Protein backbone atom coordinates (compact mmCIF):
# COMPACT_ATOMS: atom_id res chain seq x y z
CA UNK A 1 0.00 0.00 0.00
CA UNK A 2 2.87 2.39 0.77
CA UNK A 3 4.25 1.93 -2.76
CA UNK A 4 0.93 2.79 -4.43
CA UNK A 5 0.52 5.84 -2.17
CA UNK A 6 4.11 6.79 -2.98
CA UNK A 7 3.52 6.55 -6.75
CA UNK A 8 0.32 8.62 -6.56
CA UNK A 9 2.34 11.27 -4.69
CA UNK A 10 5.00 10.96 -7.44
CA UNK A 11 2.35 11.58 -10.13
CA UNK A 12 0.83 14.51 -8.25
CA UNK A 13 4.19 16.24 -7.81
CA UNK A 14 5.17 15.55 -11.41
CA UNK A 15 1.88 16.95 -12.68
CA UNK A 16 2.37 20.14 -10.67
CA UNK A 17 5.90 20.49 -12.08
CA UNK A 18 4.67 19.90 -15.65
CA UNK A 19 1.88 22.49 -15.27
CA UNK A 20 4.25 25.05 -13.76
CA UNK A 21 6.84 24.30 -16.50
CA UNK A 22 4.22 24.80 -19.22
CA UNK A 23 3.35 28.17 -17.71
CA UNK A 24 6.80 29.52 -16.72
CA UNK A 25 9.31 27.52 -18.76
CA UNK A 26 12.99 26.93 -17.99
CA UNK A 27 13.02 29.02 -14.80
CA UNK A 28 11.28 26.03 -13.22
CA UNK A 29 14.40 23.93 -13.78
CA UNK A 30 16.54 26.41 -11.91
CA UNK A 31 14.05 26.58 -9.03
CA UNK A 32 13.90 22.77 -8.86
CA UNK A 33 17.68 22.53 -8.75
CA UNK A 34 17.77 24.98 -5.84
CA UNK A 35 14.96 23.10 -4.06
CA UNK A 36 16.87 19.85 -4.55
CA UNK A 37 19.97 21.28 -2.91
CA UNK A 38 17.97 22.72 -0.01
CA UNK A 39 16.16 19.39 0.40
CA UNK A 40 19.41 17.50 0.43
CA UNK A 41 20.83 19.77 3.13
CA UNK A 42 17.66 19.48 5.26
CA UNK A 43 17.57 15.70 4.96
CA UNK A 44 21.27 15.10 5.47
CA UNK A 45 21.39 17.38 8.52
CA UNK A 46 18.34 15.63 10.03
CA UNK A 47 16.55 19.01 10.25
CA UNK A 48 13.48 17.31 8.79
CA UNK A 49 12.86 15.68 12.18
CA UNK A 50 12.06 19.18 13.51
CA UNK A 51 9.87 20.18 10.56
CA UNK A 52 6.52 18.46 11.06
CA UNK A 53 5.27 18.52 7.47
CA UNK A 54 8.49 17.08 6.02
CA UNK A 55 8.59 14.38 8.72
CA UNK A 56 4.95 13.50 7.97
CA UNK A 57 5.68 13.21 4.23
CA UNK A 58 8.67 10.96 4.91
CA UNK A 59 6.64 8.82 7.31
CA UNK A 60 3.81 8.45 4.79
CA UNK A 61 5.77 7.94 1.58
CA UNK A 62 9.28 6.68 2.23
CA UNK A 63 10.20 3.10 1.40
CA UNK A 64 11.31 1.11 4.41
CA UNK A 65 14.67 0.30 2.80
CA UNK A 66 15.35 4.04 2.37
CA UNK A 67 14.67 5.12 5.95
CA UNK A 68 18.40 5.45 6.58
CA UNK A 69 18.54 7.88 3.62
CA UNK A 70 15.08 9.50 3.71
CA UNK A 71 13.85 11.57 0.83
CA UNK A 72 16.50 10.41 -1.64
CA UNK A 73 13.85 9.34 -4.17
CA UNK A 74 12.16 12.73 -4.02
CA UNK A 75 15.47 14.53 -4.39
CA UNK A 76 16.55 12.46 -7.41
CA UNK A 77 13.06 13.01 -8.88
CA UNK A 78 13.55 16.80 -8.59
CA UNK A 79 17.11 16.62 -9.93
CA UNK A 80 16.02 14.50 -12.91
CA UNK A 81 13.21 16.93 -13.71
CA UNK A 82 15.50 19.97 -13.24
CA UNK A 83 18.27 18.58 -15.46
CA UNK A 84 15.78 17.73 -18.19
CA UNK A 85 14.16 21.17 -18.09
CA UNK A 86 17.48 23.05 -18.07
CA UNK A 87 19.34 20.95 -20.68
CA UNK A 88 16.78 20.20 -23.38
CA UNK A 89 14.67 22.35 -25.70
CA UNK A 90 10.96 22.57 -24.88
CA UNK A 91 9.85 20.36 -27.77
CA UNK A 92 11.52 17.30 -26.18
CA UNK A 93 11.55 18.25 -22.49
CA UNK A 94 7.89 17.43 -22.00
CA UNK A 95 8.46 13.86 -23.24
CA UNK A 96 11.03 13.19 -20.51
CA UNK A 97 8.82 14.72 -17.82
CA UNK A 98 5.84 12.64 -18.98
CA UNK A 99 7.88 9.42 -18.97
CA UNK A 100 9.06 10.00 -15.40
CA UNK A 101 5.79 11.33 -14.01
CA UNK A 102 3.27 8.96 -15.56
CA UNK A 103 5.16 6.05 -17.09
CA UNK A 104 7.39 5.32 -14.11
CA UNK A 105 4.55 5.64 -11.60
CA UNK A 106 2.06 3.51 -13.54
CA UNK A 107 4.68 0.84 -14.19
CA UNK A 108 5.21 0.46 -10.45
CA UNK A 109 1.50 0.44 -9.63
CA UNK A 110 0.68 -2.10 -12.34
CA UNK A 111 3.79 -4.22 -11.73
CA UNK A 112 3.23 -4.39 -7.95
CA UNK A 113 -0.50 -5.13 -8.19
CA UNK A 114 -0.83 -7.54 -11.13
CA UNK A 115 2.72 -8.23 -12.33
CA UNK A 116 3.46 -11.92 -12.81
CA UNK A 117 5.94 -12.20 -15.68
CA UNK A 118 9.36 -11.11 -14.38
CA UNK A 119 12.06 -9.27 -16.33
CA UNK A 120 15.52 -9.11 -14.80
CA UNK A 121 18.05 -7.18 -16.86
CA UNK A 122 19.85 -5.20 -14.14
CA UNK A 123 18.89 -7.03 -10.96
CA UNK A 124 15.90 -4.73 -10.37
CA UNK A 125 12.43 -6.21 -10.04
CA UNK A 126 10.48 -5.45 -13.20
CA UNK A 127 7.52 -7.15 -14.91
CA UNK A 128 6.08 -7.33 -18.42
CA UNK A 129 2.79 -5.98 -17.04
CA UNK A 130 4.66 -3.05 -15.46
CA UNK A 131 6.29 -2.28 -18.82
CA UNK A 132 2.91 -2.24 -20.51
CA UNK A 133 1.64 0.00 -17.69
CA UNK A 134 4.59 2.36 -18.29
CA UNK A 135 3.83 2.74 -21.98
CA UNK A 136 0.07 3.08 -21.50
CA UNK A 137 0.39 5.49 -18.57
CA UNK A 138 2.78 7.77 -20.45
CA UNK A 139 0.70 7.58 -23.63
CA UNK A 140 -2.78 8.07 -22.19
CA UNK A 141 -2.07 10.60 -19.44
CA UNK A 142 0.76 12.28 -21.36
CA UNK A 143 -1.51 12.98 -24.33
CA UNK A 144 -3.29 15.54 -22.15
CA UNK A 145 -0.15 17.69 -22.42
CA UNK A 146 1.29 16.84 -25.85
CA UNK A 147 0.60 14.76 -28.95
CA UNK A 148 -0.17 11.08 -28.62
CA UNK A 149 2.87 10.36 -30.82
CA UNK A 150 5.28 12.11 -28.42
CA UNK A 151 3.54 10.54 -25.42
CA UNK A 152 3.78 7.04 -26.92
CA UNK A 153 7.44 7.48 -27.92
CA UNK A 154 8.19 8.84 -24.45
CA UNK A 155 6.56 5.80 -22.88
CA UNK A 156 8.40 3.37 -25.13
CA UNK A 157 11.80 5.02 -24.66
CA UNK A 158 11.30 5.59 -20.93
CA UNK A 159 10.27 1.97 -20.40
CA UNK A 160 13.41 0.74 -22.12
CA UNK A 161 15.56 3.08 -20.03
CA UNK A 162 13.89 1.89 -16.84
CA UNK A 163 14.69 -1.71 -17.79
CA UNK A 164 18.38 -1.16 -18.55
CA UNK A 165 19.42 1.70 -16.26
CA UNK A 166 21.96 0.64 -13.63
CA UNK A 167 21.46 3.86 -11.64
CA UNK A 168 18.46 5.68 -10.16
CA UNK A 169 15.79 5.84 -12.85
CA UNK A 170 14.53 9.20 -11.53
CA UNK A 171 17.71 10.61 -13.08
CA UNK A 172 17.93 8.50 -16.23
CA UNK A 173 14.31 8.26 -17.40
CA UNK A 174 13.65 11.97 -18.04
CA UNK A 175 17.13 12.86 -19.28
CA UNK A 176 17.66 9.92 -21.63
CA UNK A 177 14.07 10.00 -22.88
CA UNK A 178 14.47 13.67 -23.81
CA UNK A 179 17.91 13.02 -25.30
CA UNK A 180 16.54 10.19 -27.46
CA UNK A 181 13.58 12.31 -28.58
CA UNK A 182 15.97 15.14 -29.43
CA UNK A 183 18.21 12.80 -31.46
CA UNK A 184 15.16 11.42 -33.31
CA UNK A 185 14.06 15.00 -34.03
CA UNK A 186 17.50 16.05 -35.30
CA UNK A 187 18.04 12.93 -37.40
CA UNK A 188 14.63 12.99 -39.13
GROMACS .gro file of N, CA, C and O in nm, residues 91-154:
model
  256
   91UNK      N    1   1.056   2.134  -2.695
   91UNK     CA    2   0.985   2.036  -2.777
   91UNK      C    3   1.019   1.892  -2.743
   91UNK      O    4   0.951   1.800  -2.788
   92UNK      N    5   1.124   1.867  -2.664
   92UNK     CA    6   1.152   1.730  -2.618
   92UNK      C    7   1.149   1.717  -2.466
   92UNK      O    8   1.140   1.606  -2.414
   93UNK      N    9   1.155   1.828  -2.396
   93UNK     CA   10   1.155   1.825  -2.249
   93UNK      C   11   1.030   1.758  -2.196
   93UNK      O   12   1.036   1.673  -2.107
   94UNK      N   13   0.916   1.795  -2.249
   94UNK     CA   14   0.789   1.743  -2.200
   94UNK      C   15   0.784   1.590  -2.208
   94UNK      O   16   0.731   1.524  -2.118
   95UNK      N   17   0.844   1.532  -2.311
   95UNK     CA   18   0.846   1.386  -2.324
   95UNK      C   19   0.917   1.319  -2.207
   95UNK      O   20   0.869   1.219  -2.153
   96UNK      N   21   1.030   1.375  -2.165
   96UNK     CA   22   1.103   1.319  -2.051
   96UNK      C   23   1.026   1.334  -1.921
   96UNK      O   24   1.024   1.243  -1.837
   97UNK      N   25   0.961   1.449  -1.904
   97UNK     CA   26   0.882   1.472  -1.782
   97UNK      C   27   0.762   1.378  -1.776
   97UNK      O   28   0.728   1.325  -1.670
   98UNK      N   29   0.699   1.356  -1.890
   98UNK     CA   30   0.584   1.264  -1.898
   98UNK      C   31   0.627   1.121  -1.865
   98UNK      O   32   0.560   1.050  -1.790
   99UNK      N   33   0.740   1.079  -1.922
   99UNK     CA   34   0.788   0.942  -1.897
   99UNK      C   35   0.812   0.920  -1.749
   99UNK      O   36   0.772   0.817  -1.692
  100UNK      N   37   0.878   1.015  -1.682
  100UNK     CA   38   0.906   1.000  -1.540
  100UNK      C   39   0.780   1.010  -1.456
  100UNK      O   40   0.758   0.929  -1.366
  101UNK      N   41   0.697   1.108  -1.485
  101UNK     CA   42   0.579   1.133  -1.401
  101UNK      C   43   0.474   1.024  -1.415
  101UNK      O   44   0.425   0.973  -1.314
  102UNK      N   45   0.439   0.988  -1.536
  102UNK     CA   46   0.327   0.896  -1.556
  102UNK      C   47   0.370   0.753  -1.588
  102UNK      O   48   0.314   0.658  -1.535
  103UNK      N   49   0.472   0.739  -1.674
  103UNK     CA   50   0.516   0.605  -1.709
  103UNK      C   51   0.577   0.532  -1.591
  103UNK      O   52   0.537   0.419  -1.559
  104UNK      N   53   0.670   0.595  -1.524
  104UNK     CA   54   0.739   0.532  -1.411
  104UNK      C   55   0.640   0.497  -1.300
  104UNK      O   56   0.645   0.387  -1.244
  105UNK      N   57   0.551   0.589  -1.268
  105UNK     CA   58   0.455   0.564  -1.160
  105UNK      C   59   0.357   0.452  -1.196
  105UNK      O   60   0.332   0.362  -1.114
  106UNK      N   61   0.302   0.456  -1.318
  106UNK     CA   62   0.206   0.351  -1.354
  106UNK      C   63   0.273   0.216  -1.368
  106UNK      O   64   0.212   0.114  -1.337
  107UNK      N   65   0.399   0.214  -1.409
  107UNK     CA   66   0.468   0.084  -1.419
  107UNK      C   67   0.480   0.020  -1.282
  107UNK      O   68   0.461  -0.101  -1.267
  108UNK      N   69   0.509   0.099  -1.181
  108UNK     CA   70   0.521   0.046  -1.045
  108UNK      C   71   0.387   0.000  -0.993
  108UNK      O   72   0.375  -0.110  -0.937
  109UNK      N   73   0.284   0.081  -1.011
  109UNK     CA   74   0.150   0.044  -0.963
  109UNK      C   75   0.103  -0.084  -1.029
  109UNK      O   76   0.058  -0.178  -0.963
  110UNK      N   77   0.114  -0.091  -1.161
  110UNK     CA   78   0.068  -0.210  -1.234
  110UNK      C   79   0.156  -0.330  -1.200
  110UNK      O   80   0.106  -0.439  -1.171
  111UNK      N   81   0.287  -0.312  -1.202
  111UNK     CA   82   0.379  -0.422  -1.173
  111UNK      C   83   0.359  -0.480  -1.034
  111UNK      O   84   0.360  -0.602  -1.015
  112UNK      N   85   0.340  -0.393  -0.934
  112UNK     CA   86   0.323  -0.439  -0.795
  112UNK      C   87   0.187  -0.505  -0.773
  112UNK      O   88   0.174  -0.594  -0.689
  113UNK      N   89   0.084  -0.460  -0.844
  113UNK     CA   90  -0.050  -0.513  -0.819
  113UNK      C   91  -0.084  -0.636  -0.902
  113UNK      O   92  -0.146  -0.729  -0.851
  114UNK      N   93  -0.045  -0.639  -1.030
  114UNK     CA   94  -0.083  -0.754  -1.113
  114UNK      C   95   0.034  -0.818  -1.186
  114UNK      O   96   0.015  -0.911  -1.265
  115UNK      N   97   0.155  -0.771  -1.162
  115UNK     CA   98   0.272  -0.823  -1.233
  115UNK      C   99   0.303  -0.968  -1.199
  115UNK      O  100   0.314  -1.003  -1.082
  116UNK      N  101   0.315  -1.051  -1.300
  116UNK     CA  102   0.346  -1.192  -1.281
  116UNK      C  103   0.470  -1.235  -1.361
  116UNK      O  104   0.544  -1.321  -1.318
  117UNK      N  105   0.487  -1.178  -1.479
  117UNK     CA  106   0.594  -1.220  -1.568
  117UNK      C  107   0.717  -1.132  -1.547
  117UNK      O  108   0.720  -1.016  -1.588
  118UNK      N  109   0.818  -1.187  -1.482
  118UNK     CA  110   0.936  -1.111  -1.438
  118UNK      C  111   1.034  -1.084  -1.552
  118UNK      O  112   1.051  -1.166  -1.642
  119UNK      N  113   1.097  -0.966  -1.543
  119UNK     CA  114   1.206  -0.927  -1.633
  119UNK      C  115   1.322  -0.888  -1.542
  119UNK      O  116   1.304  -0.804  -1.454
  120UNK      N  117   1.439  -0.944  -1.566
  120UNK     CA  118   1.552  -0.911  -1.480
  120UNK      C  119   1.675  -0.883  -1.567
  120UNK      O  120   1.750  -0.973  -1.599
  121UNK      N  121   1.690  -0.756  -1.603
  121UNK     CA  122   1.805  -0.718  -1.686
  121UNK      C  123   1.917  -0.656  -1.604
  121UNK      O  124   2.033  -0.667  -1.639
  122UNK      N  125   1.883  -0.588  -1.494
  122UNK     CA  126   1.985  -0.520  -1.414
  122UNK      C  127   1.977  -0.558  -1.266
  122UNK      O  128   2.036  -0.491  -1.183
  123UNK      N  129   1.904  -0.663  -1.235
  123UNK     CA  130   1.889  -0.703  -1.096
  123UNK      C  131   1.774  -0.633  -1.026
  123UNK      O  132   1.745  -0.661  -0.910
  124UNK      N  133   1.706  -0.541  -1.095
  124UNK     CA  134   1.590  -0.473  -1.037
  124UNK      C  135   1.465  -0.551  -1.071
  124UNK      O  136   1.457  -0.614  -1.177
  125UNK      N  137   1.368  -0.547  -0.982
  125UNK     CA  138   1.243  -0.621  -1.004
  125UNK      C  139   1.154  -0.544  -1.101
  125UNK      O  140   1.105  -0.436  -1.070
  126UNK      N  141   1.135  -0.602  -1.218
  126UNK     CA  142   1.048  -0.545  -1.320
  126UNK      C  143   0.959  -0.656  -1.373
  126UNK      O  144   0.992  -0.774  -1.365
  127UNK      N  145   0.843  -0.616  -1.432
  127UNK     CA  146   0.752  -0.715  -1.491
  127UNK      C  147   0.707  -0.668  -1.629
  127UNK      O  148   0.709  -0.548  -1.659
  128UNK      N  149   0.664  -0.764  -1.709
  128UNK     CA  150   0.608  -0.733  -1.842
  128UNK      C  151   0.485  -0.644  -1.825
  128UNK      O  152   0.469  -0.544  -1.897
  129UNK      N  153   0.400  -0.677  -1.727
  129UNK     CA  154   0.279  -0.598  -1.704
  129UNK      C  155   0.315  -0.454  -1.664
  129UNK      O  156   0.248  -0.359  -1.707
  130UNK      N  157   0.420  -0.438  -1.583
  130UNK     CA  158   0.466  -0.305  -1.546
  130UNK      C  159   0.514  -0.226  -1.667
  130UNK      O  160   0.489  -0.105  -1.678
  131UNK      N  161   0.583  -0.294  -1.758
  131UNK     CA  162   0.629  -0.228  -1.882
  131UNK      C  163   0.511  -0.179  -1.965
  131UNK      O  164   0.512  -0.067  -2.016
  132UNK      N  165   0.411  -0.264  -1.977
  132UNK     CA  166   0.291  -0.224  -2.051
  132UNK      C  167   0.225  -0.105  -1.980
  132UNK      O  168   0.182  -0.010  -2.045
  133UNK      N  169   0.219  -0.111  -1.847
  133UNK     CA  170   0.164   0.000  -1.769
  133UNK      C  171   0.242   0.129  -1.793
  133UNK      O  172   0.183   0.238  -1.802
  134UNK      N  173   0.374   0.119  -1.803
  134UNK     CA  174   0.459   0.236  -1.829
  134UNK      C  175   0.418   0.301  -1.960
  134UNK      O  176   0.391   0.423  -1.965
  135UNK      N  177   0.414   0.221  -2.064
  135UNK     CA  178   0.383   0.274  -2.198
  135UNK      C  179   0.242   0.331  -2.203
  135UNK      O  180   0.221   0.443  -2.254
  136UNK      N  181   0.145   0.259  -2.148
  136UNK     CA  182   0.007   0.308  -2.150
  136UNK      C  183  -0.011   0.432  -2.063
  136UNK      O  184  -0.080   0.526  -2.103
  137UNK      N  185   0.050   0.433  -1.945
  137UNK     CA  186   0.039   0.549  -1.857
  137UNK      C  187   0.095   0.674  -1.921
  137UNK      O  188   0.033   0.781  -1.920
  138UNK      N  189   0.215   0.662  -1.979
  138UNK     CA  190   0.278   0.777  -2.045
  138UNK      C  191   0.195   0.821  -2.166
  138UNK      O  192   0.177   0.941  -2.188
  139UNK      N  193   0.144   0.725  -2.241
  139UNK     CA  194   0.070   0.758  -2.363
  139UNK      C  195  -0.064   0.823  -2.332
  139UNK      O  196  -0.097   0.930  -2.384
  140UNK      N  197  -0.141   0.759  -2.245
  140UNK     CA  198  -0.278   0.807  -2.219
  140UNK      C  199  -0.277   0.937  -2.140
  140UNK      O  200  -0.337   1.036  -2.181
  141UNK      N  201  -0.207   0.939  -2.027
  141UNK     CA  202  -0.207   1.060  -1.944
  141UNK      C  203  -0.123   1.169  -2.011
  141UNK      O  204  -0.161   1.287  -2.010
  142UNK      N  205  -0.011   1.131  -2.070
  142UNK     CA  206   0.076   1.228  -2.136
  142UNK      C  207   0.010   1.300  -2.251
  142UNK      O  208   0.042   1.415  -2.281
  143UNK      N  209  -0.086   1.234  -2.318
  143UNK     CA  210  -0.151   1.298  -2.433
  143UNK      C  211  -0.240   1.415  -2.392
  143UNK      O  212  -0.284   1.491  -2.478
  144UNK      N  213  -0.260   1.434  -2.263
  144UNK     CA  214  -0.329   1.554  -2.215
  144UNK      C  215  -0.242   1.677  -2.241
  144UNK      O  216  -0.292   1.786  -2.268
  145UNK      N  217  -0.109   1.658  -2.234
  145UNK     CA  218  -0.015   1.769  -2.242
  145UNK      C  219   0.053   1.786  -2.378
  145UNK      O  220   0.103   1.893  -2.409
  146UNK      N  221   0.060   1.679  -2.456
  146UNK     CA  222   0.129   1.684  -2.585
  146UNK      C  223   0.064   1.583  -2.679
  146UNK      O  224  -0.032   1.516  -2.642
  147UNK      N  225   0.119   1.567  -2.797
  147UNK     CA  226   0.060   1.476  -2.895
  147UNK      C  227   0.070   1.330  -2.848
  147UNK      O  228   0.158   1.294  -2.770
  148UNK      N  229  -0.019   1.250  -2.897
  148UNK     CA  230  -0.017   1.108  -2.862
  148UNK      C  231   0.111   1.042  -2.914
  148UNK      O  232   0.165   0.951  -2.851
  149UNK      N  233   0.163   1.090  -3.027
  149UNK     CA  234   0.287   1.036  -3.082
  149UNK      C  235   0.404   1.058  -2.986
  149UNK      O  236   0.479   0.965  -2.956
  150UNK      N  237   0.419   1.180  -2.936
  150UNK     CA  238   0.528   1.211  -2.842
  150UNK      C  239   0.506   1.134  -2.713
  150UNK      O  240   0.601   1.080  -2.654
  151UNK      N  241   0.383   1.127  -2.666
  151UNK     CA  242   0.354   1.054  -2.542
  151UNK      C  243   0.387   0.906  -2.556
  151UNK      O  244   0.448   0.846  -2.466
  152UNK      N  245   0.349   0.846  -2.670
  152UNK     CA  246   0.378   0.704  -2.692
  152UNK      C  247   0.529   0.680  -2.702
  152UNK      O  248   0.583   0.589  -2.638
  153UNK      N  249   0.598   0.762  -2.781
  153UNK     CA  250   0.744   0.748  -2.792
  153UNK      C  251   0.811   0.766  -2.656
  153UNK      O  252   0.904   0.693  -2.623
  154UNK      N  253   0.764   0.861  -2.579
  154UNK     CA  254   0.819   0.884  -2.445
  154UNK      C  255   0.800   0.761  -2.357
  154UNK      O  256   0.891   0.723  -2.282
   0.00000   0.00000   0.00000
